[in-house]
C-alpha cells in the first residue's frame, strides 16, 4: 500500500511539474514581447507617454501623437516564421518575425513633399515658417494612415535561468515596429 501511495505521489508530482513547469521557448518570449505592443501593456503606454512628452509640441498635438502611436501598436500584426539556435551556444536563439505595420514612413515622406511644394500654407501672418501648422498637418496625415508595410526582423533571445529573454532590439528593428523604417520604394 505504501508503494502505491509513493508511486501515485511521484506520478502526481511529475504531472504537476510537466503542467506547471513547461519551459518557455524562444518564440513564446518573442510573442509575449510583441503582444505587449498589441495589447498596449502599461510599460508600452508609459514609454509612449515619456517619448511624446519630450517632443516640442502643443498639449493637443502630444495627445494626438500618443493616440497615433497607440493605434500603430494595437494594429501591429506579426508572424513568427522560425527559430534558429546559435551553433556555439544553445542558450541563444534568433527568432525570425514578419511584421505588418501602418506605413508611417511613407506618410512622413508624403507630408515633407507636400510641405516642399506648399510652403505658403505653413507660414504665419508675417510669412515665417510655422512649425505648429506643419505638425498639425503631419499628425492629421499620420492619424488617417491606413496603408501598411511589411518588414522582417530577427530578434535575439537569450536563455537566463531557464527563461528566454528578448535582447535589446536594434534601432532599425524598433523603427520597423514603429512603422518609420526608411526603406527603398
PDB file of C-alpha atoms in Angstrom:
ATOM      1  CA  UNK A   1       0.000   0.000   0.000  1.00  0.00           C
ATOM      2  CA  UNK A   2       2.832   2.332   0.901  1.00  0.00           C
ATOM      3  CA  UNK A   3       4.469   1.683  -2.503  1.00  0.00           C
ATOM      4  CA  UNK A   4       1.205   2.546  -4.306  1.00  0.00           C
ATOM      5  CA  UNK A   5       0.860   5.830  -2.403  1.00  0.00           C
ATOM      6  CA  UNK A   6       4.505   6.710  -3.145  1.00  0.00           C
ATOM      7  CA  UNK A   7       4.066   5.758  -6.803  1.00  0.00           C
ATOM      8  CA  UNK A   8       0.874   7.794  -7.078  1.00  0.00           C
ATOM      9  CA  UNK A   9       2.600  10.718  -5.364  1.00  0.00           C
ATOM     10  CA  UNK A  10       5.513  10.525  -7.812  1.00  0.00           C
ATOM     11  CA  UNK A  11       3.140  10.370 -10.782  1.00  0.00           C
ATOM     12  CA  UNK A  12       1.144  13.318  -9.445  1.00  0.00           C
ATOM     13  CA  UNK A  13       4.322  15.338  -8.814  1.00  0.00           C
ATOM     14  CA  UNK A  14       5.586  14.521 -12.313  1.00  0.00           C
ATOM     15  CA  UNK A  15       2.269  15.607 -13.809  1.00  0.00           C
ATOM     16  CA  UNK A  16       2.341  18.885 -11.859  1.00  0.00           C
ATOM     17  CA  UNK A  17       5.926  19.568 -12.911  1.00  0.00           C
ATOM     18  CA  UNK A  18       5.032  18.972 -16.534  1.00  0.00           C
ATOM     19  CA  UNK A  19       1.879  21.089 -16.336  1.00  0.00           C
ATOM     20  CA  UNK A  20       3.357  23.969 -14.316  1.00  0.00           C
ATOM     21  CA  UNK A  21       6.984  23.839 -15.248  1.00  0.00           C
ATOM     22  CA  UNK A  22       6.712  23.832 -19.006  1.00  0.00           C
ATOM     23  CA  UNK A  23       9.719  25.717 -20.263  1.00  0.00           C
ATOM     24  CA  UNK A  24       9.076  28.810 -22.317  1.00  0.00           C
ATOM     25  CA  UNK A  25      10.562  28.601 -25.788  1.00  0.00           C
ATOM     26  CA  UNK A  26      12.286  31.467 -27.628  1.00  0.00           C
ATOM     27  CA  UNK A  27       9.328  32.018 -29.958  1.00  0.00           C
ATOM     28  CA  UNK A  28       6.997  32.357 -26.945  1.00  0.00           C
ATOM     29  CA  UNK A  29       9.282  35.023 -25.444  1.00  0.00           C
ATOM     30  CA  UNK A  30       9.095  36.980 -28.711  1.00  0.00           C
ATOM     31  CA  UNK A  31       5.341  36.518 -28.916  1.00  0.00           C
ATOM     32  CA  UNK A  32       4.977  37.824 -25.344  1.00  0.00           C
ATOM     33  CA  UNK A  33       7.218  40.781 -26.184  1.00  0.00           C
ATOM     34  CA  UNK A  34       5.246  41.777 -29.292  1.00  0.00           C
ATOM     35  CA  UNK A  35       1.912  41.217 -27.563  1.00  0.00           C
ATOM     36  CA  UNK A  36       2.878  43.946 -25.114  1.00  0.00           C
ATOM     37  CA  UNK A  37       2.714  46.350 -28.059  1.00  0.00           C
ATOM     38  CA  UNK A  38      -0.524  44.952 -29.452  1.00  0.00           C
ATOM     39  CA  UNK A  39      -2.317  44.947 -26.095  1.00  0.00           C
ATOM     40  CA  UNK A  40      -0.846  48.320 -25.109  1.00  0.00           C
ATOM     41  CA  UNK A  41       0.760  46.968 -21.967  1.00  0.00           C
ATOM     42  CA  UNK A  42       1.264  49.582 -19.237  1.00  0.00           C
ATOM     43  CA  UNK A  43       5.021  49.615 -19.896  1.00  0.00           C
ATOM     44  CA  UNK A  44       4.438  50.374 -23.579  1.00  0.00           C
ATOM     45  CA  UNK A  45       1.926  53.136 -22.806  1.00  0.00           C
ATOM     46  CA  UNK A  46       4.365  54.646 -20.292  1.00  0.00           C
ATOM     47  CA  UNK A  47       7.121  54.583 -22.927  1.00  0.00           C
ATOM     48  CA  UNK A  48       4.801  56.299 -25.412  1.00  0.00           C
ATOM     49  CA  UNK A  49       3.965  58.987 -22.868  1.00  0.00           C
ATOM     50  CA  UNK A  50       7.607  59.544 -21.885  1.00  0.00           C
ATOM     51  CA  UNK A  51       8.709  59.747 -25.510  1.00  0.00           C
ATOM     52  CA  UNK A  52       5.958  62.098 -26.684  1.00  0.00           C
ATOM     53  CA  UNK A  53       6.125  64.318 -23.622  1.00  0.00           C
ATOM     54  CA  UNK A  54       9.730  65.186 -24.581  1.00  0.00           C
ATOM     55  CA  UNK A  55       8.638  66.387 -28.028  1.00  0.00           C
ATOM     56  CA  UNK A  56       8.348  70.107 -28.747  1.00  0.00           C
ATOM     57  CA  UNK A  57       4.607  70.125 -29.428  1.00  0.00           C
ATOM     58  CA  UNK A  58       1.483  71.675 -28.005  1.00  0.00           C
ATOM     59  CA  UNK A  59      -0.506  69.600 -25.499  1.00  0.00           C
ATOM     60  CA  UNK A  60      -3.143  68.945 -28.159  1.00  0.00           C
ATOM     61  CA  UNK A  61      -0.504  67.756 -30.637  1.00  0.00           C
ATOM     62  CA  UNK A  62       1.053  65.491 -27.990  1.00  0.00           C
ATOM     63  CA  UNK A  63      -2.338  63.987 -27.277  1.00  0.00           C
ATOM     64  CA  UNK A  64      -2.891  63.266 -30.990  1.00  0.00           C
ATOM     65  CA  UNK A  65       0.595  61.820 -31.357  1.00  0.00           C
ATOM     66  CA  UNK A  66       0.100  59.495 -28.373  1.00  0.00           C
ATOM     67  CA  UNK A  67      -3.154  58.247 -29.897  1.00  0.00           C
ATOM     68  CA  UNK A  68      -1.458  57.690 -33.263  1.00  0.00           C
ATOM     69  CA  UNK A  69       1.231  55.577 -31.594  1.00  0.00           C
ATOM     70  CA  UNK A  70      -1.344  53.604 -29.594  1.00  0.00           C
ATOM     71  CA  UNK A  71      -3.232  52.918 -32.836  1.00  0.00           C
ATOM     72  CA  UNK A  72       0.009  51.975 -34.562  1.00  0.00           C
ATOM     73  CA  UNK A  73       0.889  49.385 -31.940  1.00  0.00           C
ATOM     74  CA  UNK A  74      -2.578  47.949 -31.460  1.00  0.00           C
ATOM     75  CA  UNK A  75      -2.873  47.362 -35.219  1.00  0.00           C
ATOM     76  CA  UNK A  76       0.523  45.627 -35.422  1.00  0.00           C
ATOM     77  CA  UNK A  77       0.301  42.092 -36.771  1.00  0.00           C
ATOM     78  CA  UNK A  78       3.120  39.606 -36.988  1.00  0.00           C
ATOM     79  CA  UNK A  79       4.015  36.061 -37.849  1.00  0.00           C
ATOM     80  CA  UNK A  80       6.809  34.156 -36.171  1.00  0.00           C
ATOM     81  CA  UNK A  81       8.449  32.253 -39.005  1.00  0.00           C
ATOM     82  CA  UNK A  82      11.219  30.221 -37.440  1.00  0.00           C
ATOM     83  CA  UNK A  83      13.701  29.877 -34.607  1.00  0.00           C
ATOM     84  CA  UNK A  84      17.389  29.174 -35.132  1.00  0.00           C
ATOM     85  CA  UNK A  85      19.646  28.301 -32.248  1.00  0.00           C
ATOM     86  CA  UNK A  86      23.205  29.594 -32.141  1.00  0.00           C
ATOM     87  CA  UNK A  87      25.563  26.833 -33.233  1.00  0.00           C
ATOM     88  CA  UNK A  88      28.016  27.598 -30.433  1.00  0.00           C
ATOM     89  CA  UNK A  89      25.591  28.475 -27.642  1.00  0.00           C
ATOM     90  CA  UNK A  90      22.243  26.695 -27.291  1.00  0.00           C
ATOM     91  CA  UNK A  91      21.172  29.389 -24.803  1.00  0.00           C
ATOM     92  CA  UNK A  92      20.977  31.890 -27.655  1.00  0.00           C
ATOM     93  CA  UNK A  93      18.309  31.792 -30.341  1.00  0.00           C
ATOM     94  CA  UNK A  94      17.283  34.001 -33.224  1.00  0.00           C
ATOM     95  CA  UNK A  95      13.584  34.340 -33.975  1.00  0.00           C
ATOM     96  CA  UNK A  96      12.607  35.442 -37.472  1.00  0.00           C
ATOM     97  CA  UNK A  97       9.471  37.599 -37.440  1.00  0.00           C
ATOM     98  CA  UNK A  98       7.434  39.132 -40.242  1.00  0.00           C
ATOM     99  CA  UNK A  99       5.769  42.399 -39.136  1.00  0.00           C
ATOM    100  CA  UNK A 100       2.887  44.242 -40.731  1.00  0.00           C
ATOM    101  CA  UNK A 101       2.532  47.860 -39.578  1.00  0.00           C
ATOM    102  CA  UNK A 102       0.976  51.107 -40.719  1.00  0.00           C
ATOM    103  CA  UNK A 103       3.387  52.808 -43.079  1.00  0.00           C
ATOM    104  CA  UNK A 104       4.161  55.996 -41.161  1.00  0.00           C
ATOM    105  CA  UNK A 105       7.454  56.363 -43.031  1.00  0.00           C
ATOM    106  CA  UNK A 106       5.548  56.891 -46.272  1.00  0.00           C
ATOM    107  CA  UNK A 107       3.327  59.455 -44.526  1.00  0.00           C
ATOM    108  CA  UNK A 108       6.415  61.316 -43.364  1.00  0.00           C
ATOM    109  CA  UNK A 109       7.783  61.376 -46.907  1.00  0.00           C
ATOM    110  CA  UNK A 110       4.461  62.443 -48.393  1.00  0.00           C
ATOM    111  CA  UNK A 111       3.950  65.258 -45.886  1.00  0.00           C
ATOM    112  CA  UNK A 112       7.500  66.507 -46.432  1.00  0.00           C
ATOM    113  CA  UNK A 113       6.954  66.505 -50.192  1.00  0.00           C
ATOM    114  CA  UNK A 114       3.672  68.367 -49.708  1.00  0.00           C
ATOM    115  CA  UNK A 115       5.393  70.911 -47.479  1.00  0.00           C
ATOM    116  CA  UNK A 116       8.150  71.497 -50.045  1.00  0.00           C
ATOM    117  CA  UNK A 117       5.535  72.268 -52.693  1.00  0.00           C
ATOM    118  CA  UNK A 118       3.106  74.240 -50.498  1.00  0.00           C
ATOM    119  CA  UNK A 119       5.324  76.195 -48.102  1.00  0.00           C
ATOM    120  CA  UNK A 120       2.945  79.138 -48.101  1.00  0.00           C
ATOM    121  CA  UNK A 121       0.356  77.013 -46.246  1.00  0.00           C
ATOM    122  CA  UNK A 122       2.743  76.600 -43.308  1.00  0.00           C
ATOM    123  CA  UNK A 123       3.552  80.222 -42.569  1.00  0.00           C
ATOM    124  CA  UNK A 124       2.259  82.713 -40.035  1.00  0.00           C
ATOM    125  CA  UNK A 125       0.797  86.165 -40.830  1.00  0.00           C
ATOM    126  CA  UNK A 126       4.297  87.606 -41.274  1.00  0.00           C
ATOM    127  CA  UNK A 127       5.263  84.898 -43.766  1.00  0.00           C
ATOM    128  CA  UNK A 128       7.542  82.994 -41.353  1.00  0.00           C
ATOM    129  CA  UNK A 129       7.584  79.223 -41.200  1.00  0.00           C
ATOM    130  CA  UNK A 130       5.137  77.988 -38.544  1.00  0.00           C
ATOM    131  CA  UNK A 131       6.207  74.527 -37.424  1.00  0.00           C
ATOM    132  CA  UNK A 132       2.986  74.118 -35.459  1.00  0.00           C
ATOM    133  CA  UNK A 133       0.947  74.284 -38.684  1.00  0.00           C
ATOM    134  CA  UNK A 134       3.172  71.673 -40.272  1.00  0.00           C
ATOM    135  CA  UNK A 135       2.935  69.399 -37.208  1.00  0.00           C
ATOM    136  CA  UNK A 136      -0.866  69.684 -37.233  1.00  0.00           C
ATOM    137  CA  UNK A 137      -0.901  68.693 -40.898  1.00  0.00           C
ATOM    138  CA  UNK A 138       1.556  65.831 -40.397  1.00  0.00           C
ATOM    139  CA  UNK A 139      -0.317  64.456 -37.382  1.00  0.00           C
ATOM    140  CA  UNK A 140      -3.607  64.507 -39.291  1.00  0.00           C
ATOM    141  CA  UNK A 141      -1.993  62.570 -42.137  1.00  0.00           C
ATOM    142  CA  UNK A 142      -0.491  60.052 -39.704  1.00  0.00           C
ATOM    143  CA  UNK A 143      -3.845  59.631 -37.986  1.00  0.00           C
ATOM    144  CA  UNK A 144      -5.542  58.925 -41.323  1.00  0.00           C
ATOM    145  CA  UNK A 145      -2.894  56.438 -42.480  1.00  0.00           C
ATOM    146  CA  UNK A 146      -4.285  53.065 -43.468  1.00  0.00           C
ATOM    147  CA  UNK A 147      -1.615  51.795 -45.841  1.00  0.00           C
ATOM    148  CA  UNK A 148       0.617  49.136 -44.325  1.00  0.00           C
ATOM    149  CA  UNK A 149       4.076  47.825 -44.967  1.00  0.00           C
ATOM    150  CA  UNK A 150       5.774  44.546 -44.146  1.00  0.00           C
ATOM    151  CA  UNK A 151       9.217  44.121 -42.617  1.00  0.00           C
ATOM    152  CA  UNK A 152      11.240  41.170 -41.433  1.00  0.00           C
ATOM    153  CA  UNK A 153      13.261  41.302 -38.256  1.00  0.00           C
ATOM    154  CA  UNK A 154      15.372  38.777 -36.429  1.00  0.00           C
ATOM    155  CA  UNK A 155      15.075  39.022 -32.670  1.00  0.00           C
ATOM    156  CA  UNK A 156      17.844  37.665 -30.478  1.00  0.00           C
ATOM    157  CA  UNK A 157      16.606  35.747 -27.435  1.00  0.00           C
ATOM    158  CA  UNK A 158      18.894  34.626 -24.605  1.00  0.00           C
ATOM    159  CA  UNK A 159      18.181  31.936 -22.046  1.00  0.00           C
ATOM    160  CA  UNK A 160      18.828  33.064 -18.484  1.00  0.00           C
ATOM    161  CA  UNK A 161      17.888  30.869 -15.509  1.00  0.00           C
ATOM    162  CA  UNK A 162      15.634  28.725 -17.747  1.00  0.00           C
ATOM    163  CA  UNK A 163      13.756  31.785 -19.026  1.00  0.00           C
ATOM    164  CA  UNK A 164      14.119  33.135 -22.533  1.00  0.00           C
ATOM    165  CA  UNK A 165      14.519  36.920 -22.610  1.00  0.00           C
ATOM    166  CA  UNK A 166      14.342  39.179 -25.645  1.00  0.00           C
ATOM    167  CA  UNK A 167      17.586  41.110 -26.089  1.00  0.00           C
ATOM    168  CA  UNK A 168      17.560  44.829 -26.759  1.00  0.00           C
ATOM    169  CA  UNK A 169      16.319  45.372 -30.294  1.00  0.00           C
ATOM    170  CA  UNK A 170      18.383  47.399 -32.703  1.00  0.00           C
ATOM    171  CA  UNK A 171      17.314  50.912 -33.586  1.00  0.00           C
ATOM    172  CA  UNK A 172      16.495  49.661 -37.077  1.00  0.00           C
ATOM    173  CA  UNK A 173      14.217  46.903 -35.765  1.00  0.00           C
ATOM    174  CA  UNK A 174      12.436  49.326 -33.423  1.00  0.00           C
ATOM    175  CA  UNK A 175      11.880  51.669 -36.384  1.00  0.00           C
ATOM    176  CA  UNK A 176      10.264  48.773 -38.224  1.00  0.00           C
ATOM    177  CA  UNK A 177       7.882  48.131 -35.315  1.00  0.00           C
ATOM    178  CA  UNK A 178       7.078  51.852 -35.175  1.00  0.00           C
ATOM    179  CA  UNK A 179       6.399  51.934 -38.926  1.00  0.00           C
ATOM    180  CA  UNK A 180       9.031  54.630 -39.579  1.00  0.00           C
ATOM    181  CA  UNK A 181      11.805  52.465 -41.034  1.00  0.00           C
ATOM    182  CA  UNK A 182      13.334  54.112 -44.091  1.00  0.00           C
ATOM    183  CA  UNK A 183      13.016  51.673 -46.971  1.00  0.00           C
ATOM    184  CA  UNK A 184      13.512  51.828 -50.711  1.00  0.00           C
ATOM    185  CA  UNK A 185      10.309  52.190 -52.720  1.00  0.00           C
TER     186      UNK A 185
END
